[in-house]
mmCIF file of C-alpha atoms in Angstrom:
data_model
loop_
_atom_site.group_PDB
_atom_site.id
_atom_site.type_symbol
_atom_site.label_atom_id
_atom_site.label_comp_id
_atom_site.label_asym_id
_atom_site.label_seq_id
_atom_site.Cartn_x
_atom_site.Cartn_y
_atom_site.Cartn_z
ATOM 1 C CA MET A 415 4.657 -67.321 -98.617
ATOM 2 C CA GLY A 416 6.533 -68.840 -101.559
ATOM 3 C CA LYS A 417 5.236 -71.422 -103.962
ATOM 4 C CA VAL A 418 4.143 -74.625 -102.268
ATOM 5 C CA GLU A 419 6.069 -77.544 -103.688
ATOM 6 C CA PHE A 420 5.678 -81.299 -103.550
ATOM 7 C CA THR A 421 6.915 -84.104 -105.761
ATOM 8 C CA VAL A 422 4.765 -86.623 -107.592
ATOM 9 C CA VAL A 423 6.138 -90.102 -106.906
ATOM 10 C CA ASN A 424 5.759 -92.054 -110.114
ATOM 11 C CA GLY A 425 5.062 -95.676 -109.287
ATOM 12 C CA GLY A 426 4.247 -94.777 -105.692
ATOM 13 C CA ASN A 427 1.247 -96.420 -104.044
ATOM 14 C CA ILE A 428 -0.546 -96.912 -100.738
ATOM 15 C CA VAL A 429 2.357 -98.877 -99.218
ATOM 16 C CA THR A 430 4.941 -96.190 -100.059
ATOM 17 C CA PRO A 431 4.273 -94.264 -96.790
ATOM 18 C CA ARG A 432 6.157 -95.829 -93.880
ATOM 19 C CA GLY A 433 4.343 -98.479 -91.871
ATOM 20 C CA PHE A 434 1.755 -99.660 -94.401
ATOM 21 C CA THR A 435 1.194 -103.007 -96.078
ATOM 22 C CA ALA A 436 -1.615 -104.149 -98.380
ATOM 23 C CA GLY A 437 -2.872 -107.065 -100.430
ATOM 24 C CA GLY A 438 -5.835 -108.621 -102.178
ATOM 25 C CA LEU A 439 -7.157 -111.810 -103.741
ATOM 26 C CA HIS A 440 -10.184 -113.417 -105.411
ATOM 27 C CA CYS A 441 -12.504 -115.151 -102.941
ATOM 28 C CA GLY A 442 -15.474 -115.835 -105.242
ATOM 29 C CA LEU A 443 -17.792 -112.856 -104.846
ATOM 30 C CA LYS A 444 -17.375 -111.947 -108.518
ATOM 31 C CA ASN A 445 -18.211 -114.185 -111.420
ATOM 32 C CA THR A 446 -14.834 -113.394 -112.959
ATOM 33 C CA ASP A 447 -11.429 -114.210 -111.485
ATOM 34 C CA ARG A 448 -10.847 -110.545 -110.644
ATOM 35 C CA ASN A 449 -9.748 -109.822 -107.068
ATOM 36 C CA ASP A 450 -12.701 -109.069 -104.788
ATOM 37 C CA ILE A 451 -11.323 -108.775 -101.265
ATOM 38 C CA GLY A 452 -8.398 -106.764 -99.948
ATOM 39 C CA ALA A 453 -6.854 -105.186 -96.883
ATOM 40 C CA ILE A 454 -4.585 -102.374 -95.768
ATOM 41 C CA ARG A 455 -2.648 -102.781 -92.513
ATOM 42 C CA CYS A 456 -0.556 -100.321 -90.541
ATOM 43 C CA GLU A 457 2.158 -101.575 -88.207
ATOM 44 C CA VAL A 458 1.055 -99.020 -85.590
ATOM 45 C CA GLU A 459 -2.262 -97.550 -84.563
ATOM 46 C CA ALA A 460 -2.710 -94.783 -87.112
ATOM 47 C CA THR A 461 -4.436 -91.454 -86.666
ATOM 48 C CA ALA A 462 -7.521 -91.781 -88.867
ATOM 49 C CA ALA A 463 -10.505 -89.885 -90.229
ATOM 50 C CA ALA A 464 -13.268 -90.561 -92.728
ATOM 51 C CA VAL A 465 -16.120 -88.976 -94.649
ATOM 52 C CA TYR A 466 -19.182 -90.853 -95.855
ATOM 53 C CA THR A 467 -22.054 -90.792 -98.319
ATOM 54 C CA THR A 468 -24.942 -88.389 -97.665
ATOM 55 C CA ASN A 469 -27.430 -90.997 -98.923
ATOM 56 C CA VAL A 470 -30.083 -91.715 -96.255
ATOM 57 C CA PHE A 471 -29.749 -95.451 -96.936
ATOM 58 C CA GLN A 472 -26.245 -96.131 -95.681
ATOM 59 C CA ALA A 473 -24.743 -99.580 -96.082
ATOM 60 C CA ALA A 474 -23.919 -101.733 -93.046
ATOM 61 C CA PRO A 475 -20.120 -101.346 -93.377
ATOM 62 C CA LEU A 476 -20.447 -97.591 -92.823
ATOM 63 C CA LYS A 477 -22.086 -98.156 -89.440
ATOM 64 C CA VAL A 478 -19.291 -100.508 -88.409
ATOM 65 C CA THR A 479 -16.569 -98.154 -89.650
ATOM 66 C CA ARG A 480 -18.087 -95.169 -87.820
ATOM 67 C CA GLU A 481 -18.017 -97.252 -84.640
ATOM 68 C CA SER A 482 -14.375 -98.230 -85.178
ATOM 69 C CA LEU A 483 -13.396 -94.643 -85.869
ATOM 70 C CA ALA A 484 -15.020 -93.259 -82.713
ATOM 71 C CA GLY A 485 -11.603 -93.106 -81.067
ATOM 72 C CA GLY A 486 -9.892 -91.560 -84.076
ATOM 73 C CA ARG A 487 -7.506 -94.497 -84.597
ATOM 74 C CA LEU A 488 -7.352 -97.343 -87.106
ATOM 75 C CA GLN A 489 -4.847 -100.060 -87.845
ATOM 76 C CA ALA A 490 -6.503 -101.942 -90.709
ATOM 77 C CA VAL A 491 -9.141 -101.716 -93.416
ATOM 78 C CA ILE A 492 -10.960 -104.730 -94.901
ATOM 79 C CA VAL A 493 -12.727 -104.217 -98.233
ATOM 80 C CA ASN A 494 -14.788 -106.392 -100.547
ATOM 81 C CA SER A 495 -16.143 -105.701 -104.017
ATOM 82 C CA GLY A 496 -18.915 -107.430 -105.949
ATOM 83 C CA ASN A 497 -21.484 -106.938 -103.173
ATOM 84 C CA ALA A 498 -22.373 -103.656 -101.438
ATOM 85 C CA ASN A 499 -23.928 -105.228 -98.328
ATOM 86 C CA ALA A 500 -26.445 -102.365 -98.504
ATOM 87 C CA CYS A 501 -30.159 -102.549 -97.671
ATOM 88 C CA THR A 502 -29.554 -106.001 -96.198
ATOM 89 C CA GLY A 503 -31.110 -105.480 -92.752
ATOM 90 C CA GLN A 504 -29.890 -106.996 -89.520
ATOM 91 C CA GLN A 505 -28.140 -109.822 -91.352
ATOM 92 C CA GLY A 506 -26.083 -107.306 -93.278
ATOM 93 C CA GLU A 507 -24.940 -105.629 -90.071
ATOM 94 C CA GLN A 508 -24.007 -108.992 -88.547
ATOM 95 C CA ASP A 509 -22.008 -109.806 -91.679
ATOM 96 C CA ALA A 510 -20.142 -106.479 -91.543
ATOM 97 C CA TYR A 511 -19.262 -107.061 -87.886
ATOM 98 C CA ALA A 512 -18.147 -110.595 -88.771
ATOM 99 C CA MET A 513 -15.848 -109.180 -91.455
ATOM 100 C CA ARG A 514 -14.350 -106.802 -88.900
ATOM 101 C CA ALA A 515 -13.814 -109.552 -86.338
ATOM 102 C CA ALA A 516 -12.233 -111.927 -88.866
ATOM 103 C CA ALA A 517 -9.921 -109.224 -90.250
ATOM 104 C CA ALA A 518 -8.820 -108.242 -86.749
ATOM 105 C CA ARG A 519 -8.040 -111.844 -85.890
ATOM 106 C CA GLU A 520 -6.154 -112.641 -89.101
ATOM 107 C CA LEU A 521 -4.235 -109.358 -89.268
ATOM 108 C CA GLY A 522 -3.410 -109.288 -85.570
ATOM 109 C CA VAL A 523 -4.996 -105.970 -84.641
ATOM 110 C CA ALA A 524 -7.703 -104.822 -82.246
ATOM 111 C CA GLU A 525 -11.231 -105.289 -83.564
ATOM 112 C CA SER A 526 -12.065 -101.690 -82.658
ATOM 113 C CA HIS A 527 -9.278 -100.517 -84.982
ATOM 114 C CA VAL A 528 -10.608 -102.141 -88.162
ATOM 115 C CA ALA A 529 -12.664 -100.291 -90.784
ATOM 116 C CA VAL A 530 -14.971 -102.194 -93.134
ATOM 117 C CA ALA A 531 -15.948 -101.186 -96.672
ATOM 118 C CA SER A 532 -18.009 -102.900 -99.370
ATOM 119 C CA THR A 533 -18.986 -102.055 -102.950
ATOM 120 C CA GLY A 534 -21.086 -103.749 -105.609
ATOM 121 C CA VAL A 535 -24.679 -104.857 -106.019
ATOM 122 C CA ILE A 536 -27.210 -103.450 -103.524
ATOM 123 C CA GLY A 537 -29.754 -105.654 -101.739
ATOM 124 C CA GLU A 538 -27.993 -109.014 -101.796
ATOM 125 C CA HIS A 539 -26.529 -110.784 -98.770
ATOM 126 C CA LEU A 540 -22.808 -111.468 -98.741
ATOM 127 C CA LYS A 541 -21.659 -115.027 -99.349
ATOM 128 C CA MET A 542 -19.967 -115.085 -95.986
ATOM 129 C CA ASP A 543 -18.333 -118.480 -96.381
ATOM 130 C CA ARG A 544 -16.381 -117.047 -99.308
ATOM 131 C CA VAL A 545 -15.709 -113.736 -97.567
ATOM 132 C CA LEU A 546 -14.367 -115.375 -94.418
ATOM 133 C CA GLY A 547 -12.324 -117.833 -96.479
ATOM 134 C CA GLY A 548 -10.808 -114.930 -98.354
ATOM 135 C CA ILE A 549 -9.991 -113.048 -95.155
ATOM 136 C CA SER A 550 -8.256 -116.116 -93.714
ATOM 137 C CA SER A 551 -5.991 -116.191 -96.792
ATOM 138 C CA LEU A 552 -5.176 -112.466 -96.739
ATOM 139 C CA PRO A 553 -2.246 -112.495 -94.257
ATOM 140 C CA ASP A 554 -0.112 -114.346 -96.807
ATOM 141 C CA ARG A 555 -0.941 -111.698 -99.422
ATOM 142 C CA VAL A 556 -0.595 -108.523 -97.357
ATOM 143 C CA ASN A 557 2.897 -107.065 -97.752
ATOM 144 C CA GLY A 558 4.835 -103.873 -98.270
ATOM 145 C CA ASP A 559 5.726 -104.579 -101.893
ATOM 146 C CA SER A 560 4.253 -102.876 -104.939
ATOM 147 C CA ASP A 561 2.533 -106.157 -105.794
ATOM 148 C CA GLY A 562 0.576 -106.005 -102.539
ATOM 149 C CA ALA A 563 -0.622 -102.502 -103.383
ATOM 150 C CA GLU A 564 -1.482 -103.629 -106.918
ATOM 151 C CA GLN A 565 -3.529 -106.576 -105.667
ATOM 152 C CA PHE A 566 -5.401 -104.306 -103.229
ATOM 153 C CA SER A 567 -6.142 -101.724 -105.917
ATOM 154 C CA GLN A 568 -7.545 -104.467 -108.145
ATOM 155 C CA ALA A 569 -9.623 -105.921 -105.302
ATOM 156 C CA ILE A 570 -11.722 -102.772 -104.826
ATOM 157 C CA LEU A 571 -12.816 -102.343 -108.465
ATOM 158 C CA THR A 572 -16.316 -103.039 -109.808
ATOM 159 C CA THR A 573 -17.172 -101.718 -113.288
ATOM 160 C CA ASP A 574 -13.921 -99.744 -113.291
ATOM 161 C CA LEU A 575 -11.692 -100.310 -116.290
ATOM 162 C CA VAL A 576 -8.524 -99.085 -114.583
ATOM 163 C CA LYS A 577 -7.123 -98.786 -111.066
ATOM 164 C CA LYS A 578 -6.764 -95.334 -109.518
ATOM 165 C CA GLU A 579 -3.583 -94.561 -107.573
ATOM 166 C CA ALA A 580 -1.517 -91.502 -106.701
ATOM 167 C CA CYS A 581 1.455 -90.699 -104.473
ATOM 168 C CA VAL A 582 3.437 -87.573 -103.573
ATOM 169 C CA ALA A 583 6.344 -86.596 -101.358
ATOM 170 C CA VAL A 584 6.534 -83.331 -99.411
ATOM 171 C CA GLU A 585 9.069 -81.919 -96.949
ATOM 172 C CA VAL A 586 7.843 -81.390 -93.378
ATOM 173 C CA ASP A 587 10.299 -80.328 -90.665
ATOM 174 C CA GLY A 588 13.128 -81.267 -93.022
ATOM 175 C CA VAL A 589 12.008 -84.888 -93.409
ATOM 176 C CA THR A 590 10.268 -86.457 -96.384
ATOM 177 C CA VAL A 591 6.604 -87.274 -95.855
ATOM 178 C CA HIS A 592 4.734 -89.492 -98.308
ATOM 179 C CA ILE A 593 0.983 -89.275 -98.999
ATOM 180 C CA ALA A 594 -0.700 -91.870 -101.195
ATOM 181 C CA GLY A 595 -4.148 -93.039 -102.206
ATOM 182 C CA ALA A 596 -6.101 -95.719 -104.011
ATOM 183 C CA ALA A 597 -9.718 -95.396 -105.148
ATOM 184 C CA LYS A 598 -12.501 -97.069 -107.056
ATOM 185 C CA GLY A 599 -15.461 -95.562 -108.823
ATOM 186 C CA SER A 600 -16.973 -95.594 -112.298
ATOM 187 C CA GLY A 601 -20.763 -95.479 -112.049
ATOM 188 C CA MET A 602 -23.327 -94.135 -109.559
ATOM 189 C CA ILE A 603 -21.051 -91.124 -109.157
ATOM 190 C CA HIS A 604 -22.382 -87.767 -107.972
ATOM 191 C CA PRO A 605 -21.160 -84.923 -105.710
ATOM 192 C CA ASN A 606 -21.649 -84.811 -101.914
ATOM 193 C CA MET A 607 -19.512 -87.875 -101.412
ATOM 194 C CA ALA A 608 -19.413 -89.177 -104.923
ATOM 195 C CA THR A 609 -20.008 -92.908 -105.195
ATOM 196 C CA MET A 610 -16.664 -94.368 -104.613
ATOM 197 C CA LEU A 611 -14.354 -95.907 -102.125
ATOM 198 C CA ALA A 612 -11.043 -94.181 -101.495
ATOM 199 C CA PHE A 613 -8.236 -94.933 -99.082
ATOM 200 C CA MET A 614 -5.367 -92.608 -98.224
ATOM 201 C CA THR A 615 -2.198 -93.442 -96.343
ATOM 202 C CA CYS A 616 0.535 -91.115 -95.127
ATOM 203 C CA ASP A 617 3.421 -91.330 -92.702
ATOM 204 C CA ALA A 618 3.154 -87.836 -91.260
ATOM 205 C CA ALA A 619 2.492 -87.205 -87.594
ATOM 206 C CA ILE A 620 -0.767 -85.224 -87.535
ATOM 207 C CA GLY A 621 -3.456 -84.494 -84.969
ATOM 208 C CA GLN A 622 -6.777 -86.290 -85.471
ATOM 209 C CA ALA A 623 -8.820 -83.082 -85.489
ATOM 210 C CA ALA A 624 -6.481 -81.526 -88.035
ATOM 211 C CA LEU A 625 -6.617 -84.628 -90.258
ATOM 212 C CA HIS A 626 -10.408 -84.751 -90.131
ATOM 213 C CA GLN A 627 -10.771 -81.072 -90.984
ATOM 214 C CA LEU A 628 -8.264 -81.330 -93.842
ATOM 215 C CA LEU A 629 -10.029 -84.415 -95.200
ATOM 216 C CA LYS A 630 -13.365 -82.580 -95.258
ATOM 217 C CA GLN A 631 -11.866 -79.533 -96.939
ATOM 218 C CA ALA A 632 -10.008 -81.575 -99.548
ATOM 219 C CA THR A 633 -13.125 -83.633 -100.278
ATOM 220 C CA ASP A 634 -15.179 -80.508 -100.960
ATOM 221 C CA THR A 635 -12.877 -79.458 -103.812
ATOM 222 C CA SER A 636 -12.195 -82.927 -105.226
ATOM 223 C CA PHE A 637 -14.480 -85.924 -104.681
ATOM 224 C CA ASN A 638 -17.491 -83.682 -104.086
ATOM 225 C CA MET A 639 -16.808 -81.947 -107.396
ATOM 226 C CA ILE A 640 -17.161 -84.961 -109.689
ATOM 227 C CA THR A 641 -20.186 -86.564 -111.276
ATOM 228 C CA VAL A 642 -20.793 -89.303 -113.818
ATOM 229 C CA ASP A 643 -24.521 -89.965 -113.721
ATOM 230 C CA GLY A 644 -26.141 -87.935 -110.935
ATOM 231 C CA ASP A 645 -26.630 -90.884 -108.555
ATOM 232 C CA THR A 646 -25.193 -90.932 -105.037
ATOM 233 C CA SER A 647 -24.556 -94.409 -103.642
ATOM 234 C CA THR A 648 -25.252 -96.054 -100.312
ATOM 235 C CA ASN A 649 -21.603 -97.020 -99.784
ATOM 236 C CA ASP A 650 -19.395 -93.969 -100.402
ATOM 237 C CA MET A 651 -16.471 -93.769 -98.035
ATOM 238 C CA LEU A 652 -13.106 -92.003 -97.914
ATOM 239 C CA ILE A 653 -10.686 -93.064 -95.173
ATOM 240 C CA ALA A 654 -7.340 -91.451 -94.381
ATOM 241 C CA MET A 655 -4.729 -93.043 -92.101
ATOM 242 C CA ALA A 656 -1.519 -91.430 -90.859
ATOM 243 C CA SER A 657 1.149 -93.640 -89.279
ATOM 244 C CA GLY A 658 3.269 -90.793 -87.872
ATOM 245 C CA LEU A 659 6.461 -92.727 -88.698
ATOM 246 C CA ALA A 660 8.080 -90.001 -90.817
ATOM 247 C CA GLY A 661 9.443 -88.360 -87.674
ATOM 248 C CA ASN A 662 8.066 -84.829 -88.082
ATOM 249 C CA ARG A 663 6.566 -82.697 -85.323
ATOM 250 C CA GLU A 664 2.811 -83.177 -85.131
ATOM 251 C CA LEU A 665 1.058 -81.256 -87.879
ATOM 252 C CA ASP A 666 -1.811 -78.872 -87.353
ATOM 253 C CA ALA A 667 -2.945 -75.658 -89.022
ATOM 254 C CA GLY A 668 -0.355 -73.669 -87.049
ATOM 255 C CA HIS A 669 2.622 -75.719 -88.257
ATOM 256 C CA PRO A 670 4.940 -73.785 -90.631
ATOM 257 C CA ASP A 671 4.754 -76.619 -93.197
ATOM 258 C CA TRP A 672 0.985 -77.040 -92.948
ATOM 259 C CA GLU A 673 0.253 -75.292 -96.244
ATOM 260 C CA ALA A 674 2.644 -77.525 -98.154
ATOM 261 C CA PHE A 675 1.263 -80.665 -96.545
ATOM 262 C CA ALA A 676 -2.357 -79.613 -97.101
ATOM 263 C CA GLU A 677 -1.723 -78.829 -100.753
ATOM 264 C CA ALA A 678 -0.041 -82.202 -101.300
ATOM 265 C CA PHE A 679 -2.865 -83.992 -99.483
ATOM 266 C CA THR A 680 -5.494 -82.172 -101.578
ATOM 267 C CA TYR A 681 -3.578 -83.009 -104.761
ATOM 268 C CA ILE A 682 -3.964 -86.726 -104.021
ATOM 269 C CA CYS A 683 -7.716 -86.295 -103.527
ATOM 270 C CA ARG A 684 -8.029 -84.289 -106.729
ATOM 271 C CA GLU A 685 -6.034 -86.760 -108.833
ATOM 272 C CA LEU A 686 -8.066 -89.723 -107.570
ATOM 273 C CA ALA A 687 -11.315 -87.832 -108.170
ATOM 274 C CA LYS A 688 -10.316 -86.933 -111.725
ATOM 275 C CA ALA A 689 -9.314 -90.543 -112.372
ATOM 276 C CA ILE A 690 -12.790 -91.671 -111.271
ATOM 277 C CA ALA A 691 -14.455 -89.135 -113.559
ATOM 278 C CA ARG A 692 -12.254 -90.131 -116.504
ATOM 279 C CA ASP A 693 -13.148 -93.797 -115.936
ATOM 280 C CA GLY A 694 -16.899 -93.138 -115.801
ATOM 281 C CA GLU A 695 -18.954 -96.014 -117.103
ATOM 282 C CA GLY A 696 -18.833 -95.959 -120.907
ATOM 283 C CA ALA A 697 -16.924 -92.673 -120.930
ATOM 284 C CA THR A 698 -14.634 -91.675 -123.782
ATOM 285 C CA LYS A 699 -13.344 -88.402 -122.348
ATOM 286 C CA LEU A 700 -12.769 -86.405 -119.173
ATOM 287 C CA VAL A 701 -14.760 -83.156 -118.955
ATOM 288 C CA GLU A 702 -13.578 -80.282 -116.764
ATOM 289 C CA VAL A 703 -15.810 -77.295 -116.002
ATOM 290 C CA SER A 704 -14.129 -74.216 -114.529
ATOM 291 C CA VAL A 705 -16.279 -71.345 -113.268
ATOM 292 C CA SER A 706 -14.935 -67.929 -112.298
ATOM 293 C CA GLY A 707 -16.503 -64.573 -111.531
ATOM 294 C CA ALA A 708 -19.209 -66.013 -109.267
ATOM 295 C CA VAL A 709 -20.470 -64.202 -106.168
ATOM 296 C CA SER A 710 -18.697 -66.783 -103.973
ATOM 297 C CA ASP A 711 -16.756 -70.033 -104.202
ATOM 298 C CA ALA A 712 -19.847 -71.916 -103.026
ATOM 299 C CA SER A 713 -21.894 -70.345 -105.806
ATOM 300 C CA ALA A 714 -19.213 -71.234 -108.350
ATOM 301 C CA GLN A 715 -19.226 -74.823 -107.073
ATOM 302 C CA ALA A 716 -22.999 -75.092 -107.494
ATOM 303 C CA ILE A 717 -22.828 -73.751 -111.051
ATOM 304 C CA ALA A 718 -19.887 -75.937 -112.055
ATOM 305 C CA LYS A 719 -21.613 -79.031 -110.675
ATOM 306 C CA THR A 720 -24.839 -78.172 -112.514
ATOM 307 C CA VAL A 721 -23.021 -77.839 -115.834
ATOM 308 C CA ILE A 722 -20.927 -80.995 -115.372
ATOM 309 C CA GLY A 723 -24.050 -82.939 -114.345
ATOM 310 C CA SER A 724 -26.192 -81.872 -117.297
ATOM 311 C CA SER A 725 -27.115 -84.878 -119.436
ATOM 312 C CA LEU A 726 -27.508 -82.527 -122.407
ATOM 313 C CA VAL A 727 -24.037 -81.049 -121.949
ATOM 314 C CA LYS A 728 -22.537 -84.513 -121.471
ATOM 315 C CA SER A 729 -24.303 -85.816 -124.594
ATOM 316 C CA ALA A 730 -23.116 -82.849 -126.648
ATOM 317 C CA VAL A 731 -19.533 -83.497 -125.566
ATOM 318 C CA PHE A 732 -19.873 -87.141 -126.561
ATOM 319 C CA GLY A 733 -21.116 -86.084 -129.991
ATOM 320 C CA ALA A 734 -18.407 -83.381 -130.287
ATOM 321 C CA ASP A 735 -21.177 -80.817 -130.753
ATOM 322 C CA ALA A 736 -20.154 -77.270 -129.769
ATOM 323 C CA ASN A 737 -23.683 -76.525 -128.533
ATOM 324 C CA TRP A 738 -22.902 -73.811 -125.980
ATOM 325 C CA GLY A 739 -26.631 -73.173 -125.530
ATOM 326 C CA ARG A 740 -26.784 -76.270 -123.334
ATOM 327 C CA ILE A 741 -23.976 -74.885 -121.185
ATOM 328 C CA ILE A 742 -25.525 -71.473 -120.591
ATOM 329 C CA ALA A 743 -28.908 -73.085 -119.919
ATOM 330 C CA ALA A 744 -27.289 -75.180 -117.164
ATOM 331 C CA VAL A 745 -25.628 -72.070 -115.735
ATOM 332 C CA GLY A 746 -28.990 -70.316 -115.633
ATOM 333 C CA ARG A 747 -30.823 -73.107 -113.822
ATOM 334 C CA ALA A 748 -28.222 -73.635 -111.093
ATOM 335 C CA GLY A 749 -30.176 -71.391 -108.728
ATOM 336 C CA GLU A 750 -27.236 -69.043 -108.166
ATOM 337 C CA PRO A 751 -26.874 -65.277 -108.803
ATOM 338 C CA VAL A 752 -25.866 -64.638 -112.427
ATOM 339 C CA ASN A 753 -25.927 -61.463 -114.502
ATOM 340 C CA PRO A 754 -27.498 -62.618 -117.791
ATOM 341 C CA ASP A 755 -25.599 -59.931 -119.720
ATOM 342 C CA THR A 756 -22.005 -60.660 -118.663
ATOM 343 C CA VAL A 757 -21.291 -64.372 -119.209
ATOM 344 C CA ASP A 758 -18.309 -65.627 -121.242
ATOM 345 C CA ILE A 759 -17.935 -69.259 -122.334
ATOM 346 C CA ARG A 760 -14.927 -71.006 -123.874
ATOM 347 C CA LEU A 761 -14.367 -74.541 -125.097
ATOM 348 C CA GLY A 762 -10.664 -74.896 -124.420
ATOM 349 C CA ASP A 763 -9.226 -71.789 -126.065
ATOM 350 C CA ILE A 764 -12.213 -71.329 -128.380
ATOM 351 C CA ILE A 765 -14.441 -68.397 -127.395
ATOM 352 C CA VAL A 766 -18.097 -69.177 -128.168
ATOM 353 C CA LEU A 767 -19.845 -66.571 -126.006
ATOM 354 C CA SER A 768 -18.715 -63.104 -124.900
ATOM 355 C CA GLN A 769 -20.750 -60.914 -122.577
ATOM 356 C CA SER A 770 -23.667 -63.281 -123.199
ATOM 357 C CA SER A 771 -23.528 -62.660 -126.968
ATOM 358 C CA PRO A 772 -22.628 -65.321 -129.573
ATOM 359 C CA VAL A 773 -19.132 -65.235 -131.058
ATOM 360 C CA ALA A 774 -18.450 -66.611 -134.530
ATOM 361 C CA PHE A 775 -16.047 -69.549 -134.249
ATOM 362 C CA ASP A 776 -14.533 -72.189 -136.499
ATOM 363 C CA GLU A 777 -16.854 -75.222 -136.265
ATOM 364 C CA ALA A 778 -14.151 -77.531 -137.630
ATOM 365 C CA GLU A 779 -11.706 -76.360 -134.960
ATOM 366 C CA ALA A 780 -14.335 -76.882 -132.256
ATOM 367 C CA LEU A 781 -15.140 -80.353 -133.612
ATOM 368 C CA SER A 782 -11.467 -81.293 -133.524
ATOM 369 C CA TYR A 783 -11.107 -80.034 -129.946
ATOM 370 C CA LEU A 784 -14.217 -81.810 -128.680
ATOM 371 C CA ARG A 785 -13.011 -85.088 -130.176
ATOM 372 C CA GLY A 786 -10.032 -85.074 -127.806
ATOM 373 C CA ASP A 787 -9.871 -87.182 -124.665
ATOM 374 C CA THR A 788 -10.043 -84.139 -122.356
ATOM 375 C CA VAL A 789 -12.531 -81.273 -122.803
ATOM 376 C CA ARG A 790 -12.376 -78.059 -120.760
ATOM 377 C CA ILE A 791 -15.421 -75.802 -120.477
ATOM 378 C CA ILE A 792 -14.577 -72.387 -119.043
ATOM 379 C CA VAL A 793 -17.332 -70.088 -117.761
ATOM 380 C CA ASP A 794 -16.603 -66.537 -116.543
ATOM 381 C CA LEU A 795 -19.636 -64.840 -114.985
ATOM 382 C CA HIS A 796 -17.983 -61.445 -114.341
ATOM 383 C CA HIS A 797 -20.141 -61.130 -111.235
ATOM 384 C CA GLY A 798 -17.732 -61.639 -108.320
ATOM 385 C CA ASN A 799 -14.515 -63.372 -107.213
ATOM 386 C CA GLY A 800 -15.785 -66.936 -106.647
ATOM 387 C CA THR A 801 -14.112 -69.808 -108.494
ATOM 388 C CA ALA A 802 -14.541 -73.590 -108.687
ATOM 389 C CA THR A 803 -13.727 -76.557 -110.899
ATOM 390 C CA ALA A 804 -15.756 -79.728 -111.389
ATOM 391 C CA TRP A 805 -15.000 -82.907 -113.306
ATOM 392 C CA GLY A 806 -17.136 -85.447 -115.123
ATOM 393 C CA CYS A 807 -17.324 -87.362 -118.367
ATOM 394 C CA ASP A 808 -19.367 -87.656 -121.516
ATOM 395 C CA LEU A 809 -22.623 -89.630 -121.649
ATOM 396 C CA THR A 810 -22.354 -92.478 -124.132
ATOM 397 C CA TYR A 811 -24.338 -95.391 -125.508
ATOM 398 C CA ASP A 812 -22.147 -97.725 -123.473
ATOM 399 C CA TYR A 813 -23.305 -96.150 -120.199
ATOM 400 C CA VAL A 814 -26.831 -97.419 -120.899
ATOM 401 C CA ARG A 815 -25.540 -100.821 -122.009
ATOM 402 C CA ILE A 816 -23.442 -101.287 -118.854
ATOM 403 C CA ASN A 817 -26.213 -100.285 -116.456
ATOM 404 C CA ALA A 818 -29.021 -102.080 -118.286
ATOM 405 C CA ALA A 819 -27.275 -105.347 -117.439
ATOM 406 C CA TYR A 820 -25.424 -104.454 -114.212
ATOM 407 C CA ARG A 821 -26.595 -107.475 -112.229
ATOM 408 C CA THR A 822 -25.890 -109.894 -115.036
#
């Protein structure tokens, strides 16, 4: 098969795919005037799928969303930031159901077709008078314009410094299909559903089983391959909705354009995941760890995630210290098969280890490279054909400052 091609849509957003509208506003959950409640609406019942945090303590909105998604269809998503509605007992569940009911009423959709998501401080009850007031004002803000998408993207942020958006176009059955996404995440980020909320929209016709399987596969090589601080939240959720309004034949793994669509879909996940890692709390640079030569892809993933999650590696990157000893130590403790005599390590293009033996390198060149805003660590194990890439960020003084005063 030839090269799979898709086009990045600069300026595209979650309302670019046909049938979707979005909006957001400030209802008073945050102490600032930053938006804190938002919604996405589809004009038709969309094929939908989701993946969730693996944390045992799952927030109330996840229970409600699982219930809504039982039939594989959604028409709206209601999201608040500033309060996670997690570990809030029966009252928290009642509040999540109340959010669903209010959103259904105000947006004119069936209650069973509304997903609910929350993010923010754990263990505090929602100020429901403000939440419900915000939801009642949302219909006037939900639209198909770029401003609606912008207001939604702002509404889902917590400690994030920037919004995360991506959009692509791909040809399916000779028609243009758009896939887009918006995400939030900056702290409490770790693989196996990294702490974040992400929402994907597309206008392709696709079977629910195929969408769910693709979402899981794309997550494994994107959101599940990022880490900021090693903590997995109670609220992680990734929802994908497909309106089917592009006019293509229904997609599944047997469709001739499936590979192109799947690659475009995975690209959106990967770009959003990298944006979360780059915007890690206090971070000054994006760190990418690529592992090759492992006994399997799964083994390479485990090693890459161990290296990217090492506080010592992250601290060295922050200090622009080419201390490759911290990298090889992380490789060795990942619990995966490694030949201790055949490992190569590079920092960008700078070789620091060859066949597990030190290589003389220019310290000034390494210092200059590590001071950049993107650092690539390349590990070749020469032990098999497995490959994987993980993303994270450096560990800075500001990370401690931000999290020492998170509630205040």
